CSV table of N, CA and C in Angstrom, one decimal:
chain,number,residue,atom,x,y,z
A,251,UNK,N,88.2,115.6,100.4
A,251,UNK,CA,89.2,116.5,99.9
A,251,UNK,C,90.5,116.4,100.7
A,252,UNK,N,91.2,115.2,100.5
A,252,UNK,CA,92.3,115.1,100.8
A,252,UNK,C,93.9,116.1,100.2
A,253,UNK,N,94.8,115.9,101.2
A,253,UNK,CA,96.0,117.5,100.9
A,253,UNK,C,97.0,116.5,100.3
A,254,UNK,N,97.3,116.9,99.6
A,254,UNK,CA,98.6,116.5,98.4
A,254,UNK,C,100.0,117.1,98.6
A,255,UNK,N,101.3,116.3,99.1
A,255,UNK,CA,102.3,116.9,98.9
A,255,UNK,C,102.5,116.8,97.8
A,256,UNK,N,103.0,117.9,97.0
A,256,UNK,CA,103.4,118.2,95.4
A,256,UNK,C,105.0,118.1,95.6
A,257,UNK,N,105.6,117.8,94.4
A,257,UNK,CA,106.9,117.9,94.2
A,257,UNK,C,108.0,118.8,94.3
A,258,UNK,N,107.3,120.0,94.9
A,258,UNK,CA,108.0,121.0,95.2
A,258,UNK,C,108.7,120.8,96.8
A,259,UNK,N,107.7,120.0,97.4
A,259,UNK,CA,108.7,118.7,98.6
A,259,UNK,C,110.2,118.4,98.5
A,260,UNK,N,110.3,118.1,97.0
A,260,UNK,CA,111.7,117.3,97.0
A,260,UNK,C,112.7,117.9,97.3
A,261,UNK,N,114.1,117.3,97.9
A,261,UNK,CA,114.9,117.9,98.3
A,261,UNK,C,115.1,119.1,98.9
A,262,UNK,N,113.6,119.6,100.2
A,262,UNK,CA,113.4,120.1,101.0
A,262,UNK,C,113.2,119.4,102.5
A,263,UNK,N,112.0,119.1,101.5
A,263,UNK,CA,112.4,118.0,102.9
A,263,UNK,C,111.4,118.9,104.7
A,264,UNK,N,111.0,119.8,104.3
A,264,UNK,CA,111.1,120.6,105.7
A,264,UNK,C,109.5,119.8,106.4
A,265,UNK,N,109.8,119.7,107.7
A,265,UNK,CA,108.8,118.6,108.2
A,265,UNK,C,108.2,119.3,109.4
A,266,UNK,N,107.7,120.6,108.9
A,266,UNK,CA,107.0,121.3,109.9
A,266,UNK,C,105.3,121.4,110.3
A,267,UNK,N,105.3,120.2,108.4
A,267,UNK,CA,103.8,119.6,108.7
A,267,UNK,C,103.5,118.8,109.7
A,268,UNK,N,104.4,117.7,110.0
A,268,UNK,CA,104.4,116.6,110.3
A,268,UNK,C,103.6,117.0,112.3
A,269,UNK,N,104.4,118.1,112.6
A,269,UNK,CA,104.3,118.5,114.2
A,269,UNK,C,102.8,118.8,114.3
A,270,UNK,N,102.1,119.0,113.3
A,270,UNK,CA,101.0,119.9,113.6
A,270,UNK,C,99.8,118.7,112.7
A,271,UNK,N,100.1,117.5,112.0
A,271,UNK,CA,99.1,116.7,111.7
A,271,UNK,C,98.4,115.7,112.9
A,272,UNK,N,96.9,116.0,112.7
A,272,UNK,CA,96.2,115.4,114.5
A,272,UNK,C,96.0,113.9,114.0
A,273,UNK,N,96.1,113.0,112.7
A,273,UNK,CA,96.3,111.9,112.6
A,273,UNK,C,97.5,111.2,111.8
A,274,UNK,N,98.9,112.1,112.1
A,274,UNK,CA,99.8,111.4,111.4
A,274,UNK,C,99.9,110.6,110.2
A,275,UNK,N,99.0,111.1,109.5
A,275,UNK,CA,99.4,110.7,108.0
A,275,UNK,C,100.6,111.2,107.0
A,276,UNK,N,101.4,111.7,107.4
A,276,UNK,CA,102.6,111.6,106.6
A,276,UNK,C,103.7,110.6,106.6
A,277,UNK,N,104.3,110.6,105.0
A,277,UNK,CA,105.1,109.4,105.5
A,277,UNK,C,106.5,109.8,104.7
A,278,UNK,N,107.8,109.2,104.9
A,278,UNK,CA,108.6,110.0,105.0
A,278,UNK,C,109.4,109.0,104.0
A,279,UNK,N,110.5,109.7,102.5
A,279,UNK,CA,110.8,109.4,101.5
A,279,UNK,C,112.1,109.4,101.8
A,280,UNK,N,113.3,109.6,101.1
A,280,UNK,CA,114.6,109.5,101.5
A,280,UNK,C,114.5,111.5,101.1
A,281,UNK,N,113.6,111.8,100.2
A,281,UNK,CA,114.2,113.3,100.2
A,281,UNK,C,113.3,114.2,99.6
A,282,UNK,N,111.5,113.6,100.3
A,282,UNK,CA,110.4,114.3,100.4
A,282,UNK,C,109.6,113.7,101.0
A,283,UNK,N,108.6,114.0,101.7
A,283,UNK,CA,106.7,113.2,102.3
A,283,UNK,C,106.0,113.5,101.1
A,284,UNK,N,105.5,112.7,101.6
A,284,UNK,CA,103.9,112.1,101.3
A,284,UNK,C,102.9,112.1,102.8
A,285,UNK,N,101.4,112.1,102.0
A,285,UNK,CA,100.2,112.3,102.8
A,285,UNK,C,99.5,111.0,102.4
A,286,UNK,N,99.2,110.3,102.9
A,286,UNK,CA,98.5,108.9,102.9
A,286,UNK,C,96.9,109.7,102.6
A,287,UNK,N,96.3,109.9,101.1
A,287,UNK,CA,94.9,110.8,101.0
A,287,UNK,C,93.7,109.6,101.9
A,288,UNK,N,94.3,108.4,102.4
A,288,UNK,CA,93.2,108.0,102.6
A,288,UNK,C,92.9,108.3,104.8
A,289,UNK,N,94.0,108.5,104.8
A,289,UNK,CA,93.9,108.7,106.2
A,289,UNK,C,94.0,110.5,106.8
A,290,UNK,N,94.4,111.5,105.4
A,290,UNK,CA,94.0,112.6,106.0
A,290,UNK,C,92.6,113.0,105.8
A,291,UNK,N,92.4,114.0,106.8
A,291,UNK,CA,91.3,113.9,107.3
A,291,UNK,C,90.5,115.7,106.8
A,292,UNK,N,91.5,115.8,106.3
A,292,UNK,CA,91.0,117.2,105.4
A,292,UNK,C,91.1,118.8,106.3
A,293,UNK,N,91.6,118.3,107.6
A,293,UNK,CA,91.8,119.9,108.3
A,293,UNK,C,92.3,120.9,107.9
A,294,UNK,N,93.2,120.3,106.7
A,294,UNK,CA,94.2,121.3,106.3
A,294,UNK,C,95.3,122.6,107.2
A,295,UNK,N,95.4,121.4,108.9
A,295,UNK,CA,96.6,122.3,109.2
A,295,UNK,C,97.8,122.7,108.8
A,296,UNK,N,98.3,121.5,107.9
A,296,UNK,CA,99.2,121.1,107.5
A,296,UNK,C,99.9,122.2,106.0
A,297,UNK,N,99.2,122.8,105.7
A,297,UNK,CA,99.0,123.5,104.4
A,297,UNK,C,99.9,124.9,104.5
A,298,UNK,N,99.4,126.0,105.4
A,298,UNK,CA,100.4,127.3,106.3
A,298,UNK,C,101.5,126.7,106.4
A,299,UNK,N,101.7,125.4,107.1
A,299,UNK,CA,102.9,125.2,107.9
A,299,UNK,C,104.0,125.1,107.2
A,300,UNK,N,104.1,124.5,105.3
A,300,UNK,CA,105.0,124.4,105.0
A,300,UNK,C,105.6,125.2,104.3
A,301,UNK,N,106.8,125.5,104.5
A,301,UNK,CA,107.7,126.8,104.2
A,301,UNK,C,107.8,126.9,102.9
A,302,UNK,N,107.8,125.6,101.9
A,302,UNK,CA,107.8,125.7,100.8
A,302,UNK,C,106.4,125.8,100.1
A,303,UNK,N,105.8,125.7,100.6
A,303,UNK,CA,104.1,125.5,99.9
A,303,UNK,C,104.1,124.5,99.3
A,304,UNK,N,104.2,123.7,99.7
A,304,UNK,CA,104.3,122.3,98.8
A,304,UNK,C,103.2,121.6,98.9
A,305,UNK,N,101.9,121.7,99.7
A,305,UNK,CA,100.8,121.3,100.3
A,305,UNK,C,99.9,121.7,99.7
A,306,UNK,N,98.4,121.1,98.9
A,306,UNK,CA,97.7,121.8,98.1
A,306,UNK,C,96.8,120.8,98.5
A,307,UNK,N,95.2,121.4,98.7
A,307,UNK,CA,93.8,120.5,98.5
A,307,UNK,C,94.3,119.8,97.1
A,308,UNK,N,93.4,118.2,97.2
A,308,UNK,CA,93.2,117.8,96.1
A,308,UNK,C,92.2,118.0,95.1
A,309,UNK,N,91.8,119.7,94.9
A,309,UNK,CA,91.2,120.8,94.4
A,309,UNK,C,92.3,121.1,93.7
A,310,UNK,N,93.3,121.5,94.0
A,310,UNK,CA,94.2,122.2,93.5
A,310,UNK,C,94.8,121.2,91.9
A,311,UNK,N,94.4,122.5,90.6
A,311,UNK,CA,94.7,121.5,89.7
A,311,UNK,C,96.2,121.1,89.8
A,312,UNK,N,97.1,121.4,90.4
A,312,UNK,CA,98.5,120.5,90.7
A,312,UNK,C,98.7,119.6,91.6
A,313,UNK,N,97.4,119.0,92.0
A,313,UNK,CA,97.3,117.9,92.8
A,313,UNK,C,96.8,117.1,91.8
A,314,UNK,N,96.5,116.6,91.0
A,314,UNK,CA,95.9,115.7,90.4
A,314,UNK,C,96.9,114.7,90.0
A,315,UNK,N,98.3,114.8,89.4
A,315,UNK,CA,99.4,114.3,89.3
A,315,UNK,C,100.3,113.8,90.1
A,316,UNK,N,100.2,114.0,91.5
A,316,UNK,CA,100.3,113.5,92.9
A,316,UNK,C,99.6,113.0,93.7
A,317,UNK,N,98.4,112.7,93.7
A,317,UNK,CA,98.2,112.3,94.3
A,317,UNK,C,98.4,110.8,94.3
A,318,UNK,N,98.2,110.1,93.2
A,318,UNK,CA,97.8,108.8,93.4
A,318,UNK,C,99.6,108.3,94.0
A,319,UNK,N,100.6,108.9,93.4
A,319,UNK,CA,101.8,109.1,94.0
A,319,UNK,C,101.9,108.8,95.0
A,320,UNK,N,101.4,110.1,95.9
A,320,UNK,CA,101.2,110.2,97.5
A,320,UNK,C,100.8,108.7,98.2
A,321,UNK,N,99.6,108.5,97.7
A,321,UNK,CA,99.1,106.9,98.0
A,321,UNK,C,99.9,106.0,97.6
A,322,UNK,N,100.6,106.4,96.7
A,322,UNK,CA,101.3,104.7,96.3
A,322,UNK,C,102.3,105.0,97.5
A,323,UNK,N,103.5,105.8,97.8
A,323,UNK,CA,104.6,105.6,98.6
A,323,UNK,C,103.9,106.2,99.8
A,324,UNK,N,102.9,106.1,100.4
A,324,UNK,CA,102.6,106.9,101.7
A,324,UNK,C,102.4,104.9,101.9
A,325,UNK,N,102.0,103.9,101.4
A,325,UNK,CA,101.8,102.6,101.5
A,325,UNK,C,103.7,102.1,101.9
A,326,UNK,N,104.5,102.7,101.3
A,326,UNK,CA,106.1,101.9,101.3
A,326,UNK,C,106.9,102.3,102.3
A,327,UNK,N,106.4,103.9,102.6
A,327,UNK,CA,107.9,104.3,103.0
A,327,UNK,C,107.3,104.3,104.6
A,328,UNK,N,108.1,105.0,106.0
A,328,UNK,CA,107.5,104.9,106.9
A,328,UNK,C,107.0,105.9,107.4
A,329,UNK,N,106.1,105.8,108.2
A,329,UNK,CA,105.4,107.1,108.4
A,329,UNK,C,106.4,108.3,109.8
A,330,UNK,N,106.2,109.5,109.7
A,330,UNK,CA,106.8,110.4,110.5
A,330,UNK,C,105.9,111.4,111.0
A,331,UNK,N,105.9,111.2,112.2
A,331,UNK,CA,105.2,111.8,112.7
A,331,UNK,C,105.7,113.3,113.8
A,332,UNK,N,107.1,113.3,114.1
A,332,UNK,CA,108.3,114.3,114.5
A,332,UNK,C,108.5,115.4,113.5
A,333,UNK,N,108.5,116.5,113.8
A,333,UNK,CA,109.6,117.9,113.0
A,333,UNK,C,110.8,116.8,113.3
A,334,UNK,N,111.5,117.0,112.0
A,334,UNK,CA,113.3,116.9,112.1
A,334,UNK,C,113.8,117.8,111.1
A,335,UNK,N,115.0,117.9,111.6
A,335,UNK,CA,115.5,119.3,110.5
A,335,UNK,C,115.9,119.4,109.1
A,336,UNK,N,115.7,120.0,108.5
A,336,UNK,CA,115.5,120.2,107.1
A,336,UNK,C,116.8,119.6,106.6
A,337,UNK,N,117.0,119.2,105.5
A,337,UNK,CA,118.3,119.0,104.5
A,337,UNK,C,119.0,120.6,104.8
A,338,UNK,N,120.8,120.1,105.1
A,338,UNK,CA,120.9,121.5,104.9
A,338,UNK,C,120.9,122.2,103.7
A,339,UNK,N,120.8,121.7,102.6
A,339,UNK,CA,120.7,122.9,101.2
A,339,UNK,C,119.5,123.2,100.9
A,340,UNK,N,118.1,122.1,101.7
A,340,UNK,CA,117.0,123.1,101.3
A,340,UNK,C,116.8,124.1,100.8
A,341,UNK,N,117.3,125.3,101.5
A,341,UNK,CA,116.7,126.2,100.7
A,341,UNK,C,117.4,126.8,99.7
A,342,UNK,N,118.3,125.8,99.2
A,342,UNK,CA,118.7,125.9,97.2
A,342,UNK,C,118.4,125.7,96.9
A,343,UNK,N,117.1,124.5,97.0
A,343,UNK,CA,116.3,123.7,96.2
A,343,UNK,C,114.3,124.0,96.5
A,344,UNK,N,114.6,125.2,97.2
A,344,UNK,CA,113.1,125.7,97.1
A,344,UNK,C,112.6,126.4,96.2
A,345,UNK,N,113.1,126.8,95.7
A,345,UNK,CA,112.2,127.3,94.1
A,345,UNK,C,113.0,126.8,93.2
A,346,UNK,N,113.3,125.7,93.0
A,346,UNK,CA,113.8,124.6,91.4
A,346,UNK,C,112.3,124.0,91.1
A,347,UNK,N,112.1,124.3,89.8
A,347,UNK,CA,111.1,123.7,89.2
A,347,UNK,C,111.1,122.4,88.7
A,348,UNK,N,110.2,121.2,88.3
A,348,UNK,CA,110.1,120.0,87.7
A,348,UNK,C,111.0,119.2,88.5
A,349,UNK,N,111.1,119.1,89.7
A,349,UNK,CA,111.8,118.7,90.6
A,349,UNK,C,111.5,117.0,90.5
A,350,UNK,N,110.4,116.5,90.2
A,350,UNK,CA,110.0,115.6,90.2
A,350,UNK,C,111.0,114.4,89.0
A,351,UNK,N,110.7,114.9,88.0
A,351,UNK,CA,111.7,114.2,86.8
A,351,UNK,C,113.6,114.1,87.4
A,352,UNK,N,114.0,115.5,87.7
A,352,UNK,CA,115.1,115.7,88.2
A,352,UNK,C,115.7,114.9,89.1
A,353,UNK,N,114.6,114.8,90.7
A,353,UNK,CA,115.4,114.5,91.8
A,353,UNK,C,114.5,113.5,92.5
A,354,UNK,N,113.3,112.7,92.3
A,354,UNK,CA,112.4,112.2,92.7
A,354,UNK,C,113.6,111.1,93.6
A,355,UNK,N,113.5,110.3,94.2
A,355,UNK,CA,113.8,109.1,94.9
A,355,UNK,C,113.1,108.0,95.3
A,356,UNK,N,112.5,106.8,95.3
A,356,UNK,CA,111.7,106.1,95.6
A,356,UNK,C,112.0,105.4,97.0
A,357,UNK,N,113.5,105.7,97.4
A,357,UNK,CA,114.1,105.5,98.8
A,357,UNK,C,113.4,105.7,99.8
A,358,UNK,N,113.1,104.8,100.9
A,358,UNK,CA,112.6,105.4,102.0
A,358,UNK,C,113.2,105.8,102.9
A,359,UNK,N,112.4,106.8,103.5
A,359,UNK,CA,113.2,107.3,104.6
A,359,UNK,C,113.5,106.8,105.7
A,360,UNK,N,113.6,107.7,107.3
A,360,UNK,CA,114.0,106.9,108.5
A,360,UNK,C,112.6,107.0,109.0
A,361,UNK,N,111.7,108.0,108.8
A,361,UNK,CA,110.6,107.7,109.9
A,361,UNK,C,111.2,108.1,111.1
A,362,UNK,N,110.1,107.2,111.9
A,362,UNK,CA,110.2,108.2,113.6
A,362,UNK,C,111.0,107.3,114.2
């Protein structure tokens, strides 16, 4: 039961999972994470922590559309393992819906 960042990530960006994952499986997009499902480990610390709720078991039926996602670019981009600070408009862009079609980027980010 691996944790799915969902698209409610985008253009948030907030990386308060990242401080608190005990095997650094996230990996970092130009303007969301990803969780590599094969390396998390299912603790689900990572889930509370993010501000936007963007984190869901791969239970959750809005993980099913993300996940394989998650795996494909948790494989490209680089992984981050640091809090760094949010985009400053985040939180204009935390309750925009279908964020995915809209603002998705396949850009990688900086990583650690």
């Amino acid at each position: 039961m691996p944790y799915v960042v969902l698209d409610i990530c985008i253009k948030c960006k907030y990386t308060d999972c990242v401080d608190v994952c005990p095997v650094d499986c996230f990996y970092e997009g130009e303007n969301m994470l990803v969780i590599n499902p094969d390396e998390c480990i299912d603790c689900g610390v990572c889930e509370p922590e993010c501000p936007a709720e963007a984190i869901v078991s791969d239970l959750d039926p809005r993980a099913e559309k993300f996940l394989e996602m998650n795996r494909e670019y948790s494989e490209k981009w680089p992984n981050i393992t640091r809090k760094k600070p949010a985009p400053p408009d985040a939180d204009d862009y935390k309750d925009v819906e279908d964020k995915f079609e809209k603002y998705f980027s396949p850009a990688p980010g900086e990583g650690d």
